[in-house]
Coordinates of C-alpha atoms in Angstrom, one line a residue:
X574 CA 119.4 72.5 120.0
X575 CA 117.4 75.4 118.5
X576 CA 119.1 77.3 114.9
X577 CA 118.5 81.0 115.0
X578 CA 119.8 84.4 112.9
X579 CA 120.1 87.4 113.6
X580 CA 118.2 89.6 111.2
X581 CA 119.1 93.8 111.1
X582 CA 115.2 95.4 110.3
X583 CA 115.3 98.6 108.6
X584 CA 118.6 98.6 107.2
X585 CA 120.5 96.8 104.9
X586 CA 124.1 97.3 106.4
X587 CA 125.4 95.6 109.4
X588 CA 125.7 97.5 112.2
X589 CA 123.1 99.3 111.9
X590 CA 119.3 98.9 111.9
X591 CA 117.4 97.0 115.2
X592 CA 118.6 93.3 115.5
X593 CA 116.0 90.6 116.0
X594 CA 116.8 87.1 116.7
X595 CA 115.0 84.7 115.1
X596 CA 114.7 80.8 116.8
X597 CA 113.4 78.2 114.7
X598 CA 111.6 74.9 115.5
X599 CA 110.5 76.2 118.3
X600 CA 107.0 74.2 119.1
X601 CA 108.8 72.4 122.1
X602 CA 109.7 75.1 124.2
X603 CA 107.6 76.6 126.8
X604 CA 106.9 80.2 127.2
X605 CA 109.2 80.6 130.1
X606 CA 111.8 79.5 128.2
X607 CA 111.7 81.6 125.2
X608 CA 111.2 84.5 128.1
X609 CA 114.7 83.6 129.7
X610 CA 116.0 83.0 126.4
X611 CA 115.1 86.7 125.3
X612 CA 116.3 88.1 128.6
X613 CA 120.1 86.5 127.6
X614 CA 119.8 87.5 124.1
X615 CA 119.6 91.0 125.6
X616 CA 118.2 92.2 122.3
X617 CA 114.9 94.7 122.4
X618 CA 113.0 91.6 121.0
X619 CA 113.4 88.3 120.0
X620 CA 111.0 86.6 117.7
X621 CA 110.4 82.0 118.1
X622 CA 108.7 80.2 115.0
X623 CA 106.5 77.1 115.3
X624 CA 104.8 75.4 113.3
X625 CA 101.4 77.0 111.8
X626 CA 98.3 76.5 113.7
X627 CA 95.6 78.7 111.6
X628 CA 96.5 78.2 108.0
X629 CA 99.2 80.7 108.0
X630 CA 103.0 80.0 106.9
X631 CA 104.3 79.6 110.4
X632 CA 103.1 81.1 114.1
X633 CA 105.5 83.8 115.5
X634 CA 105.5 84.8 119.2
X635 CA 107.6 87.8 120.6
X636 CA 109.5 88.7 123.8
X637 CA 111.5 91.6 124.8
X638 CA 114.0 90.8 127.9
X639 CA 110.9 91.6 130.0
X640 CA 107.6 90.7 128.5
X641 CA 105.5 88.8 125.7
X642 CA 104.1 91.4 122.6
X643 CA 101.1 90.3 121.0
X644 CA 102.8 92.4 117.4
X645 CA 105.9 94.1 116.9
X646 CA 107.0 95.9 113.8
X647 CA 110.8 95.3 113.5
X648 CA 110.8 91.8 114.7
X649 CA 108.2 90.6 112.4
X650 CA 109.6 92.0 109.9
X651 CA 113.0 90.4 111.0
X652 CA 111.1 87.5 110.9
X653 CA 109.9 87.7 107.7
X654 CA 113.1 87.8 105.8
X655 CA 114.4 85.1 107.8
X656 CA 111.1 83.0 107.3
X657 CA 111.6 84.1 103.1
X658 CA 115.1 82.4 102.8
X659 CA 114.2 79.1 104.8
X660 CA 111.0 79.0 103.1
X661 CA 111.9 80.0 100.0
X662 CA 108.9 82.2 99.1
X663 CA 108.2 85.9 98.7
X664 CA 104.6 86.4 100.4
X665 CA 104.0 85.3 103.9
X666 CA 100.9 84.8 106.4
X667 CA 102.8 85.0 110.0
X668 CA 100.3 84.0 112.4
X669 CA 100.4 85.9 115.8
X670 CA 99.1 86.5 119.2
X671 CA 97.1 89.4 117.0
X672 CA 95.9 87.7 113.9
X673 CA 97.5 86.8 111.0
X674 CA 99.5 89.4 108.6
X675 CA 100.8 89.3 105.6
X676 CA 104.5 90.0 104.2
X677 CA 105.8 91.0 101.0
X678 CA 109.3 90.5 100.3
X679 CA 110.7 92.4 97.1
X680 CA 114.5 93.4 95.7
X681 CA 116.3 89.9 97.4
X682 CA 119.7 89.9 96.6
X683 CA 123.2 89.8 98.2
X684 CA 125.3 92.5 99.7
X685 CA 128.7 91.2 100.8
X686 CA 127.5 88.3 100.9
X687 CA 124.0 88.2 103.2
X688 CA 121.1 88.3 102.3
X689 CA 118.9 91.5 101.8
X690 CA 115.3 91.9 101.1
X691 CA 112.6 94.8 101.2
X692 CA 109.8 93.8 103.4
X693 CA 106.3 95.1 103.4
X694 CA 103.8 94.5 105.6
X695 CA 99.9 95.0 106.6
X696 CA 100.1 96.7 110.6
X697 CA 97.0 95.5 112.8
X698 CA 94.4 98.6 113.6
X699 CA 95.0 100.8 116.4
X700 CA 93.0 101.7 119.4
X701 CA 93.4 105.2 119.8
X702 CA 93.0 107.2 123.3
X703 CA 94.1 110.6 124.7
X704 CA 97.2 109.4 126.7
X705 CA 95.7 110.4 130.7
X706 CA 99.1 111.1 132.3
X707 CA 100.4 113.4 129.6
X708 CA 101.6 115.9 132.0
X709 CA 104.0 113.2 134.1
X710 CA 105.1 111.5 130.5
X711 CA 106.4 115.1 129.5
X712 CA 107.7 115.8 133.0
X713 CA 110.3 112.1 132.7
X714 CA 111.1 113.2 129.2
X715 CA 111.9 116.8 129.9
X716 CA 110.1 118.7 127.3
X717 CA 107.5 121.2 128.2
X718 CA 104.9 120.7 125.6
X719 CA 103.7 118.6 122.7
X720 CA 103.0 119.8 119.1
X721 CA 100.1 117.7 118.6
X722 CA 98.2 116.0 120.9
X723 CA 100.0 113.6 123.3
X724 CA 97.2 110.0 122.0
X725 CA 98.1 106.8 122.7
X726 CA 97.6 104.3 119.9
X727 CA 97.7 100.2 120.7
X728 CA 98.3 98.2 118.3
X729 CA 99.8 95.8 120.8
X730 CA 102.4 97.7 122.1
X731 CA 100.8 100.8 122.9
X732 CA 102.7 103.7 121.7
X733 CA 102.2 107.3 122.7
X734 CA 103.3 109.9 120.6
X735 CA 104.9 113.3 121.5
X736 CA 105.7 116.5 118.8
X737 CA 109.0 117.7 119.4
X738 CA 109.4 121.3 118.0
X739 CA 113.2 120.5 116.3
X740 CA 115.9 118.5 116.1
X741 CA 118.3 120.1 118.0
X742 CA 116.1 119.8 120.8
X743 CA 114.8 115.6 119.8
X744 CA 118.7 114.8 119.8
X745 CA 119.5 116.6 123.0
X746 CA 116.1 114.4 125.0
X747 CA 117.7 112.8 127.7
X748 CA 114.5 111.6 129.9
X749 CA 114.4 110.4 133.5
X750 CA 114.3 106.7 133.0
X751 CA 113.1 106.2 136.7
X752 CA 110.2 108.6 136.6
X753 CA 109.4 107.4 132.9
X754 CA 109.3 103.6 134.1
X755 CA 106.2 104.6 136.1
X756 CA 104.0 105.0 132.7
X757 CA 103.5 101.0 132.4
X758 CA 102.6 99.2 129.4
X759 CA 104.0 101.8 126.9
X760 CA 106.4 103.2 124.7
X761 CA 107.4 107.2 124.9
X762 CA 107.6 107.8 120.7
X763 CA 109.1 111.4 120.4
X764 CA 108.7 113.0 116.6
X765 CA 109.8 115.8 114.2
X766 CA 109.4 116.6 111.1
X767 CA 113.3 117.5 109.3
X768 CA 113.2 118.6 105.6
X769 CA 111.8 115.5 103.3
X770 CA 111.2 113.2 106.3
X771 CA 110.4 112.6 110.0
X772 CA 112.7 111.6 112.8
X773 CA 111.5 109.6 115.6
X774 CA 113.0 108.3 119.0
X775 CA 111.7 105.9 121.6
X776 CA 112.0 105.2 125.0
X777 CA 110.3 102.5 127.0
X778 CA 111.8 101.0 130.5
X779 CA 108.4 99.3 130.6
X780 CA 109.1 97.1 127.3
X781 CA 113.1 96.6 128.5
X782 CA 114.4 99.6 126.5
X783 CA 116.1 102.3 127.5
X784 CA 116.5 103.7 123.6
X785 CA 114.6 101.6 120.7
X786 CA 116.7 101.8 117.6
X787 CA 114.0 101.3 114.9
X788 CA 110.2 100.9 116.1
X789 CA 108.5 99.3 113.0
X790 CA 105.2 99.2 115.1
X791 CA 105.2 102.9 115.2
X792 CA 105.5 103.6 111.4
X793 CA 102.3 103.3 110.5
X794 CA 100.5 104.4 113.9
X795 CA 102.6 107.6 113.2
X796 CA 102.0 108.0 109.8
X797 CA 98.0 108.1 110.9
X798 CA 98.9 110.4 114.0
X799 CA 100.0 113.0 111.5
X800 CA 97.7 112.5 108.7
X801 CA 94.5 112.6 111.8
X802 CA 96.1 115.9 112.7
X803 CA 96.4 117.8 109.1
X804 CA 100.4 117.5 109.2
X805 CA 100.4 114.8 106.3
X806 CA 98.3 112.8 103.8
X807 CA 96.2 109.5 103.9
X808 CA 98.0 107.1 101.5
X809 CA 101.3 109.8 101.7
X810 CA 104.0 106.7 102.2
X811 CA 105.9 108.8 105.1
X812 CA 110.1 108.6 104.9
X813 CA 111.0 107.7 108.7
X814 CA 114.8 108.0 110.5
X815 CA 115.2 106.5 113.8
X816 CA 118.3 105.2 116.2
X817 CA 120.8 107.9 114.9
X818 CA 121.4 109.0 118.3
X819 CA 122.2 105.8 119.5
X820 CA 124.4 104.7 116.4
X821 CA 122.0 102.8 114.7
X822 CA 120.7 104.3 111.8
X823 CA 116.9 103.2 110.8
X824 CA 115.0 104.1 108.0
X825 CA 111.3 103.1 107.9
X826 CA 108.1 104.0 105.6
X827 CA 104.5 104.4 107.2
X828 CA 101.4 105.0 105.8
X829 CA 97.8 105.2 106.7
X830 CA 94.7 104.2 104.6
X831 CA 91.3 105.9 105.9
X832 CA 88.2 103.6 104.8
X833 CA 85.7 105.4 106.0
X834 CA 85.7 105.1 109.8
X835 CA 88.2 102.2 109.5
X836 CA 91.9 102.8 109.3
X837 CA 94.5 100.5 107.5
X838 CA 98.5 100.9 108.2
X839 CA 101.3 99.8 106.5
X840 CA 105.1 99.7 107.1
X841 CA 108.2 98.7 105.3
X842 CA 112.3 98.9 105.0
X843 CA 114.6 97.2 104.4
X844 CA 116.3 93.9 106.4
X845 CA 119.7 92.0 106.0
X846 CA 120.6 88.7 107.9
X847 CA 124.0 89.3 109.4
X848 CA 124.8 86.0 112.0
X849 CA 123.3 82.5 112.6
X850 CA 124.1 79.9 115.2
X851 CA 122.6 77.5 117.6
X852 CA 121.6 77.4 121.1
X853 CA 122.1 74.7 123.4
X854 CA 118.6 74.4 124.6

């Protein structure tokens, strides 16, 4: 029997925000398992805590329905608030397949009754490439150009970002899923800007997700796409909206910090923990 919660990232309502489950004591099961176990939950990821093996607070390991991540924004950060309240602290070291990253957790209290926290968190560096099948990615999504250059940035995941040129038409994308399944290993992030923040959407058949409703490993990679480009500041924390097309309202923060030739990322929101339970496993 494993405990786990269900932990709303980048939100603190219910309903709203991208679930995570969270599975505890988790050093017993195998990696297929916590693979079939994600496929049931039939959540974009689910996150499975053992015990600490490099000094950190705990070890964290990640599955979508389909694959293992070696870093995820929401889920980690999920993760973290659920990690805080067992725990009881308010800085973590959450070991994963990608190193080991620290959490801040900041404003815990209660609204009707869960827990809510602000988390903050440090975003691994990015590898960043022009994206080699632009042409076919805009093709499956149906737009006709790109306001900035289509680059693909892996921080595990490997997101590729493309400019939409307004909202009207980022709310109206309705991409070939079949012909955008082709582009393996990635995530479609589509962006535009709208007034005092940025709106985002995702799409990614190869990570099991037709629509992403909040894609914490994207805030800070987008944050640096922008501020690379001119369109924004290093060290400018960036407002970011995501899943309101798919009624689930998301609000993120990026930011990138340029040391030199070195970049550093940084994401936060906030998370409430809305169901618990057990699985017979």
């Amino acid at each position: 029997m494993h405990r786990y919660v269900i932990v709303n990232a980048f939100s603190d309502r219910v309903l709203a925000g991208n679930p995570v489950a969270v599975f505890f004591d988790c050093d017993d099961l195998e990696p297929e398992i916590m693979q079939r176990i994600a496929a049931e939950m039939r959540l974009s990821e689910s996150t499975f805590v053992s015990c600490p093996r490099s000094g950190g607070d705990a070890h964290v390991r990640i599955f979508t329905p389909v694959n293992e991540l070696g870093f995820a924004g929401h889920p980690l950060l999920g993760t973290a608030l659920a990690l805080s309240l067992r725990l009881k602290k308010t800085t973590l070291n959450i070991e994963t397949a990608k190193g080991i990253f620290p959490f801040t957790l900041e404003n815990a209290r209660l609204r009707s009754d869960l827990p809510v926290a602000h988390v903050d968190m440090l975003q691994p560096s990015p590898i960043i490439q022009p994206y080699a099948q632009a042409e076919a990615l805009m093709l499956a999504l149906g737009v006709s150009h790109s306001t900035l250059p289509i680059e693909q940035y892996d921080v595990g995941p490997r997101h590729v970002f493309v400019g939409i040129t307004d909202i009207q038409t980022l709310a109206a994308l309705n991409p070939d899923q079949r012909a955008l399944a082709q582009h393996e290993n990635m995530a479609a992030l589509c962006f535009c800007h709208d007034g005092n923040y940025w709106r985002l959407r995702m799409f990614s058949p190869a990570y099991g997700v037709v629509e992403d409703a909040a894609t914490g490993s994207a805030a800070g990679p987008l944050a640096l796409h922008l501020a690379r480009h001119g369109w924004s500041d290093f060290d400018q924390p960036l407002e970011i909206w995501q899943g309101i097309e798919i009624g689930h309202p998301s609000k993120m923060y990026g930011m990138a910090h340029r040391d030199g030739g070195t970049y550093r990322l940084y994401a936060g929101g906030q998370a409430i923990q809305v169901a618990q339970g057990t699985y017979a496993i």
